[in-house]
Amino acid sequence: MLKLEKRRQPSQVWAYLAPVVAVVATMVAGGLLFAFLGKDPLLAIRTIFWDPLFGEFAFYYRPQMLVKGAPLVLIAIGLSLGFRAGIWNIGAEGQYIMGAIAGAGVALAFYPLEAWWLFPLMVICGALGGCLWAMIPAALRVIFGTNEILVSLMLVYVAEQFLASVSLGLLKNPEGYGFPGSRNLQQYPSAHNAELIAGSGMHWGVVAALIAVIMAYILLNRHLLGFQIRLTGEAPRAARFAGVKPKQLVLLCMGLAGALAGMAGLFEVAGPSGRISIDFNAGYGFTAIIVAFLGRLHPVGILLAGLLMALTYIGGEIAQSSMGLSSSAIQVFQGMLLFFLLMVDVLTNYRLKLAKAETA
Amino acid sequence: MKKRTFLKGAAAAVALPLAMTGPAFAQEKTKVGFIYVGPINDGGWTQHHHESAMKMVEEIGEDKVEMVYQESVPEGPDAERAMTQMALGGADIIFTTSFGYMDPTINVAAKFPDVNFEHATGYKTADNVSAYSARFYEGRAVMGTIAGHMTKSNVLGYIASVPIPEVVRGINSAYIHAKKVNPDVEMKIIWLYTWMDPAKEADAARTLIEQGADVIFQHTDSTAPLAAAQNAGNVIGFGQAGDMSEYAPSPRVSSIIDNWAPYYVSRVKATMDGTWESHSVWEGINTGMVGIGDITDAVPAEVKAEAEAMRDAISAGEYHPFTGPLKKQDGSDWLAEGEVADDGTLAGMNFYVEGLTGEIPQ
Amino acid sequence: MDLSAINPVLLVASLMVAATPILLAAIGELVVEKAGVLNLGVEGMMITGAICGFAVAVETGSPLMGFVGAAAGGAGLSLLFVALTQYALANQVASGLSLTLFGLGLSALIGQRYVGERPPPAQRLDLPVLSDLPVVGRILFSHDLMVYVGLALVVAVWAMLKFTRAGLILRAVGENHEAAHALGYKVRRIRILAILFGGACAGMGGAYISLLRVPQWVDGMTAGTGWIALALVVFASWKPGRVLLGAYLFGGVTVLQLNLQAAGLAIPVEYLSMSPYLITILVLVIMSSHRSGAPASLGRTFHASQ
């Protein structure tokens, strides 16, 4: 019988080795799946993991990884701060939506005015929209002690309904022949979050994500607040003795996470997506939760995890159109990757031991 | 072999040294790409685009065309990437089969001037982007005629999807023609805000039936409403997107079939021989893009004959489903006696005709 | 507008049907959460149950076997969650979300062969006298079997939690797993059983949609029902009786919304659809001020060496 024993210190070796083991295990299991579906497993694995990075059209896919990965990283960084402190905001999807609506709403209100200050204003409003939406569960927790996991989740559905409502009503494009959805911000120069260097994939959202990674790293390692966050997560009682004010921390972490998610939504709607529409949200808010954990709540880890997720999305799409793999097979493959990554993580903090009897 | 340019302009030349030369391999087959919004076996919209695509390959010949597709592509940036990927992969013509792909199609087309794009159900075109769409309201006119004759309760139920002009046209067309043969009919409408959600569709159908409807129209794609009609007994409905013949002869008494194959064949052939040109078309029963499924024996012979006569008249161009005199819901005049609606008004139709109750959700 | 077209008897009867899938899934998740585990993979388990049930029903020709298959399918998928959270001690939120992603993909893969098939029809309960009673007959005695199974499960879970030793242990594990462990209860084993039960219930809830409510197989056909079930557990403040009430309320809002539309009433559909979630939040707030909230160990990982 195998038994887990907690390590005194997290294993450095396994911290680096575990993700590699998980990816290899996924390749094996995924390969079996693809073979079972009658596709060449080696070709499929190569298409998913190699082609976006080094294939013939990598010049296009590499920037696309930034486009796809940036919102995930930006949201996940915000979430990770709260997660570290034991504050469970799982409603980033809703905050993402509300940020996008707030930011795009400002732009559409000023349409067709061209001004340099419009885009910065949109970013601020996007951040505010997400932040205020996150403040609802935060305030309820601080005032009433309400469980923030559940409130933030409920607010996702509310935000989705609100999105449908504004797509059909308030923000509907008056020149859109009655179709739901807003004007396309890509065609509104002052509001457009364009690529900073054409063909590079770098838009303001990518820049913001990178800044967020660096800031989070500094915050956690060099700043008192970061220390308080870590302490609250690891030893709540000790944190209180150390002068941490838990209520302020909840407001701060939730607000920050909401603001980053809202900004991610704004950058997306003003850039790659362009329009507010009924199904504008593509699940980034939920995927970012997974990204945060895959990255072990560490800023650099999150950056890598976000890029890995983006890679499987893009590689998966290539495998679909070039090999005829179904989108469901790709989804299962991604699911496997997540399972393996989550599963091997245990080896960092625990070691496997042979034991005679089960005790748990 | 075509030479592709990607992201024309100085900045692009720096960033993308590889792109300009084009693929080095010889390409004999014409490569045709399809971008689908749902899974290829959704039983509705996407499935019929895919089946039409496969018919196109069969007809032109597998030795001459190669078909690639990507299913369940979200509308937005993911769609843009999927199209770019196909264009980079050497596609000569790409069909993008959902309204939400309109702006992404225009964007990608601008970067690949030598690739032909065809966008379904939109209104924007470019030098290398065509728009194609079907006059489903012609089919609804035939269904409305059948419904008006068949209903005993004089209550018709309509399961509407998303409030866009296409759906509003369908509701108006069905209602006008049911009313024409049976002045006592009323129509109850439920908006679901989705194109396909079987559970919701089933609930909506049941609700309509409980409120007395004995004919169910659907602008959503699953067979759930027909199953509900069958369970209720004495209720009829119509196949949508596909024939749904598994529910024939009743409750499914006829159907509106999306048949894109003839269009796909002609456009791919035009691409092959270099005669492809951008256009914006709206085809109906006349070209077969809108098919009327077999009218079953559950419908009395004289009703069947009348419906078929209408189908043929529409096909021949002798009858237009929106012919005056018609008034809008608020009682204001829309079309004078004998006047026919113009395509511009129809394309943006956002009002009910006189007699319909309720409001179009805004 | 013609509100008289709405028949209250039929409305209640349809509401019971619309509520059954979320009721089944939610009562299962309630047991899971009572044991201190938060499994956000309900949607994934429901859709897996929907296709497993559908496949088994089509192959065997028996709807009843279909539901058995659905329960097995849902429980089978939840085994992955067990492996992740109970053995590998992975975070429950991330594991649950991954489970949903995986379940949606897996169900679509299995389902490829079953698109366009029609499942064997299930019999409605038809009791000679009772079903013909006015009002009561239509509401209480003329549903399909699963509606009653759902109700029976609610009663069973309620009784189990309230009166049995097993229920006591389950609650102890959910409230304070260290203390329960110190008392010699096998925390992990109890949680595993709870998770499997939750998976089986979610699976049956999914199959109710694919086999009875629709009946047809379509990719992703549960369309977010699992998330509603999660909301429902919270709304019910982890009490089985309130799960029933909540399921009828949630189902009722859906059915009422459709009825009002059909009657020609111009209603803002989005705002009505929001209301269950807003009510849930309100309930949460009221509950938290009464200190009768969630199981104290909810979502926390347990390892015996801690």
XYZ file of N, CA, C and O in Angstrom, chain A residues 109-267:
636
model
N -20.152 55.435 -25.473
C -20.835 56.667 -25.087
C -20.192 57.873 -25.784
O -20.866 58.845 -26.113
N -18.887 57.800 -25.996
C -18.187 58.924 -26.622
C -18.124 58.828 -28.143
O -17.657 59.740 -28.800
N -18.535 57.682 -28.684
C -18.462 57.496 -30.128
C -19.163 58.636 -30.845
O -20.238 59.027 -30.423
N -18.644 59.187 -31.896
C -17.388 58.887 -32.592
C -16.263 59.872 -32.263
O -15.436 60.155 -33.124
N -16.247 60.362 -31.058
C -15.208 61.325 -30.670
C -13.821 60.673 -30.717
O -13.642 59.572 -30.230
N -12.869 61.373 -31.317
C -11.498 60.851 -31.317
C -10.674 61.676 -30.336
O -10.606 62.893 -30.459
N -10.089 61.015 -29.330
C -9.293 61.748 -28.351
C -8.267 60.812 -27.748
O -8.516 59.609 -27.580
N -7.128 61.379 -27.403
C -6.042 60.538 -26.884
C -6.381 59.942 -25.527
O -5.923 58.892 -25.154
N -7.256 60.662 -24.776
C -7.520 60.202 -23.412
C -8.566 59.099 -23.339
O -8.814 58.544 -22.284
N -9.171 58.793 -24.478
C -10.283 57.847 -24.420
C -9.829 56.453 -23.971
O -10.426 55.847 -23.079
N -8.761 55.964 -24.587
C -8.347 54.597 -24.252
C -7.918 54.457 -22.789
O -8.365 53.530 -22.104
N -7.076 55.393 -22.281
C -6.756 55.300 -20.847
C -8.006 55.323 -19.975
O -8.102 54.576 -18.995
N -8.977 56.152 -20.348
C -10.214 56.216 -19.572
C -10.940 54.867 -19.595
O -11.472 54.402 -18.579
N -10.918 54.246 -20.781
C -11.556 52.929 -20.894
C -10.882 51.919 -19.970
O -11.537 51.092 -19.335
N -9.549 51.969 -19.944
C -8.824 51.012 -19.093
C -9.209 51.213 -17.637
O -9.492 50.254 -16.907
N -9.276 52.489 -17.236
C -9.643 52.773 -15.842
C -11.058 52.276 -15.557
O -11.322 51.618 -14.549
N -11.973 52.558 -16.477
C -13.353 52.135 -16.250
C -13.477 50.614 -16.278
O -14.256 50.030 -15.526
N -12.699 49.973 -17.149
C -12.709 48.517 -17.187
C -12.262 47.941 -15.854
O -12.905 47.049 -15.290
N -11.164 48.497 -15.341
C -10.656 48.035 -14.050
C -11.675 48.296 -12.950
O -11.937 47.437 -12.111
N -12.289 49.474 -13.010
C -13.297 49.812 -12.000
C -14.498 48.880 -12.069
O -15.004 48.423 -11.039
N -14.936 48.609 -13.293
C -16.094 47.725 -13.467
C -15.843 46.373 -12.827
O -16.663 45.859 -12.062
N -14.673 45.800 -13.126
C -14.342 44.499 -12.548
C -14.172 44.587 -11.047
O -14.627 43.717 -10.292
N -13.532 45.674 -10.611
C -13.248 45.853 -9.189
C -14.544 45.969 -8.394
O -14.729 45.296 -7.376
N -15.466 46.785 -8.887
C -16.725 46.970 -8.156
C -17.518 45.663 -8.099
O -18.125 45.330 -7.084
N -17.483 44.918 -9.202
C -18.216 43.647 -9.230
C -17.631 42.676 -8.195
O -18.358 41.935 -7.550
N -16.296 42.730 -8.053
C -15.648 41.863 -7.072
C -15.872 42.360 -5.651
O -15.783 41.596 -4.695
N -16.160 43.651 -5.543
C -16.377 44.220 -4.218
C -17.673 43.712 -3.594
O -17.841 43.753 -2.377
N -18.589 43.262 -4.408
C -19.853 42.759 -3.843
C -19.588 41.554 -2.937
O -19.919 41.596 -1.757
N -18.952 40.470 -3.473
C -18.666 39.357 -2.557
C -17.711 39.761 -1.437
O -17.844 39.274 -0.303
N -16.766 40.656 -1.741
C -15.802 41.058 -0.708
C -16.519 41.768 0.432
O -16.324 41.445 1.608
N -17.377 42.733 0.080
C -18.087 43.475 1.110
C -19.013 42.564 1.904
O -19.095 42.646 3.130
N -19.692 41.657 1.199
C -20.603 40.757 1.909
C -19.835 39.876 2.891
O -20.304 39.580 3.980
N -18.630 39.473 2.474
C -17.851 38.641 3.388
C -17.405 39.458 4.600
O -17.467 38.999 5.738
N -16.955 40.681 4.342
C -16.434 41.499 5.433
C -17.547 41.892 6.406
O -17.375 41.838 7.619
N -18.709 42.261 5.854
C -19.781 42.747 6.716
C -20.554 41.604 7.371
O -20.783 41.583 8.565
N -20.939 40.603 6.547
C -21.812 39.555 7.073
C -21.108 38.212 7.260
O -21.711 37.271 7.754
N -19.882 38.114 6.771
C -19.214 36.822 6.829
C -19.749 35.828 5.808
O -19.645 34.617 5.971
N -20.334 36.346 4.719
C -20.892 35.464 3.696
C -19.767 34.796 2.895
O -18.759 35.412 2.604
N -20.010 33.529 2.545
C -19.005 32.763 1.804
C -18.753 33.372 0.420
O -19.649 33.425 -0.419
N -17.510 33.823 0.194
C -17.239 34.543 -1.052
C -17.125 33.617 -2.267
O -17.339 34.051 -3.392
N -16.811 32.335 -2.054
C -16.739 31.398 -3.184
C -18.084 31.404 -3.902
O -18.168 31.551 -5.114
N -19.128 31.257 -3.094
C -20.436 31.054 -3.689
C -21.009 32.355 -4.234
O -21.569 32.371 -5.328
N -20.815 33.444 -3.509
C -21.355 34.722 -4.007
C -20.673 35.100 -5.317
O -21.327 35.492 -6.286
N -19.341 34.954 -5.358
C -18.658 35.356 -6.590
C -19.095 34.471 -7.755
O -19.247 34.939 -8.876
N -19.346 33.188 -7.479
C -19.813 32.293 -8.545
C -21.207 32.705 -9.030
O -21.464 32.777 -10.230
N -22.101 32.994 -8.078
C -23.461 33.407 -8.460
C -23.415 34.649 -9.347
O -24.178 34.788 -10.299
N -22.494 35.558 -9.006
C -22.443 36.820 -9.745
C -21.966 36.628 -11.183
O -22.184 37.492 -12.026
N -21.333 35.493 -11.471
C -20.982 35.209 -12.862
C -22.246 35.097 -13.702
O -22.355 35.661 -14.789
N -23.230 34.368 -13.173
C -24.465 34.179 -13.953
C -25.210 35.488 -14.113
O -25.802 35.759 -15.159
N -25.181 36.283 -13.052
C -25.851 37.575 -13.141
C -25.177 38.412 -14.233
O -25.838 39.024 -15.076
N -23.843 38.393 -14.230
C -23.113 39.172 -15.237
C -23.413 38.665 -16.647
O -23.568 39.459 -17.578
N -23.526 37.347 -16.797
C -23.817 36.799 -18.130
C -25.176 37.285 -18.634
O -25.335 37.616 -19.805
N -26.157 37.293 -17.728
C -27.478 37.766 -18.127
C -27.438 39.258 -18.470
O -28.087 39.706 -19.413
N -26.657 39.993 -17.692
C -26.530 41.418 -17.948
C -25.883 41.651 -19.315
O -26.289 42.530 -20.072
N -24.890 40.818 -19.618
C -24.228 40.909 -20.921
C -25.233 40.700 -22.049
O -25.255 41.450 -23.032
N -26.083 39.697 -21.898
C -27.100 39.441 -22.924
C -28.009 40.657 -23.063
O -28.335 41.078 -24.176
N -28.363 41.208 -21.927
C -29.279 42.344 -21.953
C -28.680 43.546 -22.682
O -29.333 44.151 -23.530
N -27.421 43.882 -22.377
C -26.855 45.069 -23.035
C -26.550 44.797 -24.509
O -26.592 45.710 -25.326
N -26.235 43.531 -24.850
C -25.975 43.225 -26.265
C -27.230 43.421 -27.100
O -27.167 43.769 -28.268
N -28.366 43.141 -26.489
C -29.624 43.247 -27.220
C -30.218 44.640 -27.113
O -31.075 45.017 -27.911
N -29.770 45.396 -26.116
C -30.417 46.674 -25.890
C -29.451 47.830 -25.887
O -29.051 48.339 -26.925
N -29.028 48.182 -24.693
C -28.272 49.403 -24.472
C -27.100 49.609 -25.419
O -26.916 50.688 -25.962
N -26.277 48.578 -25.603
C -25.050 48.766 -26.383
C -25.183 48.266 -27.816
O -24.202 48.166 -28.537
N -26.383 47.928 -28.238
C -26.542 47.366 -29.583
C -26.116 48.377 -30.639
O -26.417 49.562 -30.526
N -25.444 47.883 -31.653
C -24.988 48.743 -32.739
C -26.182 49.269 -33.514
O -26.910 48.506 -34.135
N -26.393 50.594 -33.501
C -27.570 51.133 -34.198
C -27.502 50.939 -35.712
O -28.521 51.005 -36.379
N -26.296 50.669 -36.216
C -26.177 50.458 -37.663
C -25.982 48.982 -37.976
O -25.447 48.621 -39.015
N -26.384 48.115 -37.073
C -26.098 46.689 -37.231
C -27.243 45.883 -37.788
O -27.299 44.675 -37.591
N -28.194 46.510 -38.466
C -29.326 45.815 -39.073
C -30.094 44.966 -38.065
O -30.572 43.891 -38.384
N -30.148 45.438 -36.837
C -30.957 44.727 -35.856
C -30.278 43.518 -35.243
O -30.863 42.853 -34.407
N -29.054 43.215 -35.658
C -28.361 42.087 -35.037
C -27.862 42.488 -33.655
O -27.457 43.630 -33.449
N -27.890 41.540 -32.703
C -27.384 41.886 -31.375
C -25.872 42.092 -31.406
O -25.190 41.561 -32.288
N -25.363 42.847 -30.453
C -23.929 43.098 -30.397
C -23.631 44.562 -30.654
O -24.387 45.260 -31.324
N -22.505 45.014 -30.085
C -22.177 46.434 -30.161
C -21.432 46.765 -31.451
O -21.162 45.894 -32.267
N -21.109 48.032 -31.604
C -20.193 48.450 -32.666
C -18.864 47.740 -32.473
O -18.514 47.360 -31.359
N -18.101 47.651 -33.560
C -16.789 47.030 -33.449
C -15.751 48.093 -33.083
O -15.501 49.022 -33.843
N -15.175 47.931 -31.896
C -14.214 48.936 -31.432
C -12.927 48.930 -32.256
O -12.157 49.882 -32.213
N -12.709 47.845 -32.985
C -11.518 47.820 -33.847
C -11.602 48.894 -34.923
O -10.599 49.320 -35.468
N -12.849 49.317 -35.235
C -13.012 50.342 -36.261
C -13.193 51.733 -35.657
O -13.651 52.652 -36.321
N -12.857 51.858 -34.397
C -12.966 53.143 -33.698
C -11.568 53.447 -33.165
O -11.202 53.027 -32.078
N -10.763 54.164 -33.962
C -9.321 54.264 -33.680
C -8.969 54.649 -32.251
O -8.078 54.059 -31.657
N -9.676 55.612 -31.666
C -9.306 56.050 -30.323
C -9.540 54.973 -29.281
O -8.946 54.996 -28.212
N -10.454 54.061 -29.580
C -10.802 53.043 -28.594
C -10.121 51.711 -28.875
O -10.192 50.789 -28.077
N -9.457 51.612 -30.024
C -8.943 50.315 -30.445
C -7.646 49.970 -29.704
O -6.697 50.744 -29.691
N -7.643 48.814 -29.098
C -6.451 48.291 -28.443
C -5.661 47.520 -29.497
O -5.680 46.300 -29.544
N -4.963 48.263 -30.353
C -4.311 47.632 -31.508
C -2.976 47.019 -31.108
O -2.449 47.273 -30.027
N -2.449 46.205 -31.992
C -1.116 45.666 -31.761
C -0.123 46.827 -31.752
O -0.189 47.720 -32.591
N 0.804 46.781 -30.798
C 1.765 47.879 -30.698
C 2.779 47.799 -31.823
O 3.220 48.803 -32.363
N 3.178 46.587 -32.172
C 4.008 46.360 -33.353
C 3.247 45.360 -34.203
O 2.929 44.263 -33.719
N 2.911 45.718 -35.416
C 2.046 44.860 -36.220
C 2.655 43.467 -36.359
O 3.845 43.317 -36.599
N 1.831 42.468 -36.187
C 2.283 41.089 -36.361
C 2.965 40.507 -35.153
O 3.370 39.337 -35.158
N 3.125 41.299 -34.087
C 3.844 40.788 -32.924
C 2.911 40.199 -31.878
O 3.340 39.511 -30.967
N 1.634 40.476 -32.012
C 0.681 40.015 -31.007
C 0.677 40.869 -29.755
O -0.175 40.724 -28.901
N 1.658 41.771 -29.652
C 1.757 42.597 -28.452
C 0.682 43.679 -28.475
O 0.758 44.614 -29.265
N -0.331 43.548 -27.635
C -1.234 44.670 -27.447
C -1.136 45.062 -25.980
O -0.406 44.441 -25.210
N -1.877 46.095 -25.580
C -1.732 46.607 -24.220
C -2.038 45.547 -23.176
O -1.487 45.570 -22.083
N -2.907 44.603 -23.522
C -3.240 43.548 -22.576
C -2.047 42.666 -22.274
O -1.831 42.227 -21.140
N -1.232 42.399 -23.297
C -0.036 41.580 -23.100
C 0.957 42.341 -22.218
O 1.537 41.775 -21.279
N 1.099 43.626 -22.513
C 1.994 44.456 -21.712
C 1.535 44.454 -20.254
O 2.328 44.248 -19.325
N 0.221 44.639 -20.076
C -0.319 44.681 -18.721
C -0.077 43.357 -18.004
O 0.252 43.328 -16.808
N -0.225 42.255 -18.729
C -0.018 40.943 -18.107
C 1.426 40.802 -17.634
O 1.684 40.313 -16.525
N 2.359 41.230 -18.476
C 3.770 41.117 -18.095
C 4.077 42.003 -16.889
O 4.766 41.587 -15.953
N 3.531 43.221 -16.916
C 3.736 44.103 -15.768
C 3.150 43.470 -14.512
O 3.773 43.486 -13.438
N 1.973 42.873 -14.652
C 1.322 42.266 -13.497
C 2.193 41.148 -12.919
O 2.307 41.007 -11.692
N 2.811 40.365 -13.784
C 3.680 39.284 -13.310
C 4.827 39.866 -12.480
O 5.112 39.416 -11.363
N 5.451 40.900 -13.029
C 6.600 41.489 -12.330
C 6.169 42.115 -11.009
O 6.792 41.899 -9.961
N 5.070 42.887 -11.062
C 4.597 43.548 -9.848
C 4.231 42.524 -8.777
O 4.545 42.698 -7.597
N 3.562 41.446 -9.202
C 3.155 40.435 -8.230
C 4.388 39.787 -7.611
O 4.426 39.496 -6.412
N 5.399 39.581 -8.434
C 6.635 38.965 -7.923
C 7.265 39.858 -6.857
O 7.634 39.407 -5.776
N 7.359 41.137 -7.190
C 7.955 42.079 -6.230
C 7.106 42.152 -4.968
O 7.607 42.097 -3.855
N 5.796 42.242 -5.172
C 4.877 42.354 -4.041
C 5.056 41.187 -3.078
O 5.156 41.370 -1.868
N 5.102 39.991 -3.648
C 5.143 38.808 -2.792
C 6.493 38.627 -2.123
O 6.590 38.088 -1.023
N 7.546 39.054 -2.764
C 8.870 38.776 -2.238
C 9.522 39.936 -1.503
O 10.403 39.739 -0.691
N 9.089 41.141 -1.819
C 9.831 42.278 -1.299
C 8.970 43.216 -0.458
O 9.463 44.190 0.061
N 7.710 42.963 -0.401
C 6.810 43.954 0.160
C 6.096 43.403 1.381
O 5.793 42.217 1.453
N 5.825 44.279 2.332
C 5.150 43.850 3.558
C 3.786 43.229 3.251
O 3.402 42.216 3.823
N 3.077 43.852 2.317
C 1.751 43.347 1.984
C 1.830 41.900 1.494
O 1.025 41.046 1.857
N 2.848 41.643 0.655
C 3.031 40.282 0.156
C 3.284 39.312 1.289
O 2.750 38.199 1.313
N 4.071 39.760 2.244
C 4.351 38.925 3.421
C 3.054 38.633 4.170
O 2.780 37.502 4.573
N 2.241 39.675 4.328
C 0.971 39.501 5.034
C 0.055 38.520 4.306
O -0.612 37.699 4.922
N 0.050 38.651 2.976
C -0.788 37.736 2.187
C -0.344 36.298 2.412
O -1.144 35.406 2.690
N 0.962 36.076 2.310
C 1.459 34.706 2.453
C 1.207 34.194 3.860
O 0.794 33.054 4.067
N 1.430 35.054 4.834
C 1.271 34.640 6.222
C -0.191 34.278 6.516
O -0.486 33.277 7.168
N -1.113 35.090 5.989
C -2.529 34.836 6.231
C -2.935 33.477 5.674
O -3.732 32.753 6.273
N -2.380 33.155 4.512
C -2.714 31.865 3.922
C -2.127 30.712 4.694
O -2.769 29.682 4.896
N -0.888 30.871 5.162
C -0.191 29.744 5.777
C -0.522 29.604 7.258
O -0.632 28.491 7.767
N -0.654 30.723 7.953
C -0.920 30.662 9.387
C -1.797 31.830 9.797
O -1.309 32.862 10.251
N -3.106 31.693 9.613
C -4.019 32.816 9.844
C -3.892 33.390 11.259
O -3.959 34.601 11.449
N -3.698 32.510 12.234
C -3.661 33.012 13.611
C -2.408 33.849 13.841
O -2.462 34.930 14.407
N -1.303 33.328 13.359
C -0.048 34.068 13.482
C -0.157 35.415 12.788
O 0.366 36.427 13.263
N -0.867 35.419 11.659
C -1.007 36.655 10.888
C -1.685 37.728 11.725
O -1.307 38.888 11.698
N -2.683 37.296 12.483
C -3.400 38.268 13.279
C -2.472 38.894 14.323
O -2.487 40.091 14.560
N -1.624 38.052 14.917
C -0.660 38.583 15.885
C 0.326 39.523 15.216
O 0.805 40.463 15.822
N 0.600 39.253 13.946
C 1.581 40.076 13.242
C 0.969 41.387 12.750
O 1.608 42.133 12.020
N -0.273 41.626 13.119
C -0.859 42.915 12.781
C -1.596 42.949 11.454
O -1.911 44.029 10.959
N -1.887 41.788 10.871
C -2.644 41.777 9.622
C -4.101 42.065 9.930
O -4.674 41.501 10.864
N -4.687 42.964 9.144
C -6.116 43.224 9.315
C -6.860 42.409 8.254
O -6.857 42.774 7.078
N -7.487 41.318 8.673
C -8.046 40.393 7.692
C -9.084 41.038 6.785
O -9.144 40.749 5.597
N -9.902 41.918 7.329
C -10.956 42.516 6.505
C -10.371 43.365 5.391
O -10.797 43.307 4.245
N -9.367 44.156 5.766
C -8.731 44.979 4.727
C -8.098 44.113 3.654
O -8.144 44.423 2.476
N -7.525 42.991 4.120
C -6.861 42.103 3.172
C -7.868 41.510 2.185
O -7.586 41.390 0.991
N -9.048 41.134 2.688
C -10.084 40.586 1.807
C -10.464 41.624 0.751
O -10.488 41.350 -0.448
N -10.740 42.853 1.214
C -11.138 43.899 0.272
C -10.046 44.148 -0.757
O -10.297 44.279 -1.946
N -8.830 44.176 -0.280
C -7.716 44.473 -1.160
C -7.509 43.376 -2.206
O -7.396 43.645 -3.400
N -7.452 42.134 -1.733
C -7.188 41.024 -2.659
C -8.318 40.866 -3.666
O -8.088 40.699 -4.867
N -9.553 40.921 -3.188
C -10.681 40.775 -4.114
C -10.725 41.943 -5.092
O -10.952 41.766 -6.286
N -10.509 43.140 -4.560
C -10.565 44.316 -5.417
C -9.497 44.271 -6.503
O -9.766 44.553 -7.668
N -8.309 43.853 -6.098
C -7.205 43.775 -7.056
C -7.503 42.725 -8.125
O -7.320 42.965 -9.326
N -7.968 41.569 -7.678
C -8.290 40.504 -8.629
C -9.376 40.965 -9.588
O -9.297 40.748 -10.800
N -10.396 41.636 -9.048
C -11.472 42.120 -9.899
C -10.974 43.147 -10.898
O -11.337 43.118 -12.071
N -10.123 44.038 -10.432
C -9.609 45.074 -11.324
C -8.810 44.466 -12.470
O -8.965 44.851 -13.630
N -7.966 43.477 -12.151
C -7.170 42.847 -13.207
C -8.069 42.078 -14.177
O -7.880 42.129 -15.393
N -9.060 41.371 -13.635
C -9.979 40.641 -14.519
C -10.760 41.618 -15.393
O -10.959 41.388 -16.587
N -11.185 42.738 -14.790
C -11.911 43.732 -15.560
C -11.057 44.325 -16.669
O -11.515 44.508 -17.800
N -9.795 44.564 -16.344
C -8.886 45.084 -17.372
C -8.701 44.065 -18.494
O -8.681 44.423 -19.675
N -8.578 42.801 -18.110
C -8.425 41.756 -19.134
C -9.624 41.781 -20.077
O -9.478 41.683 -21.301
N -10.821 41.932 -19.491
C -12.021 41.996 -20.317
C -12.000 43.199 -21.240
O -12.332 43.106 -22.418
N -11.560 44.325 -20.717
C -11.515 45.543 -21.527
C -10.525 45.397 -22.684
O -10.835 45.708 -23.825
N -9.324 44.902 -22.367
C -8.322 44.742 -23.426
C -8.831 43.794 -24.508
O -8.563 43.969 -25.693
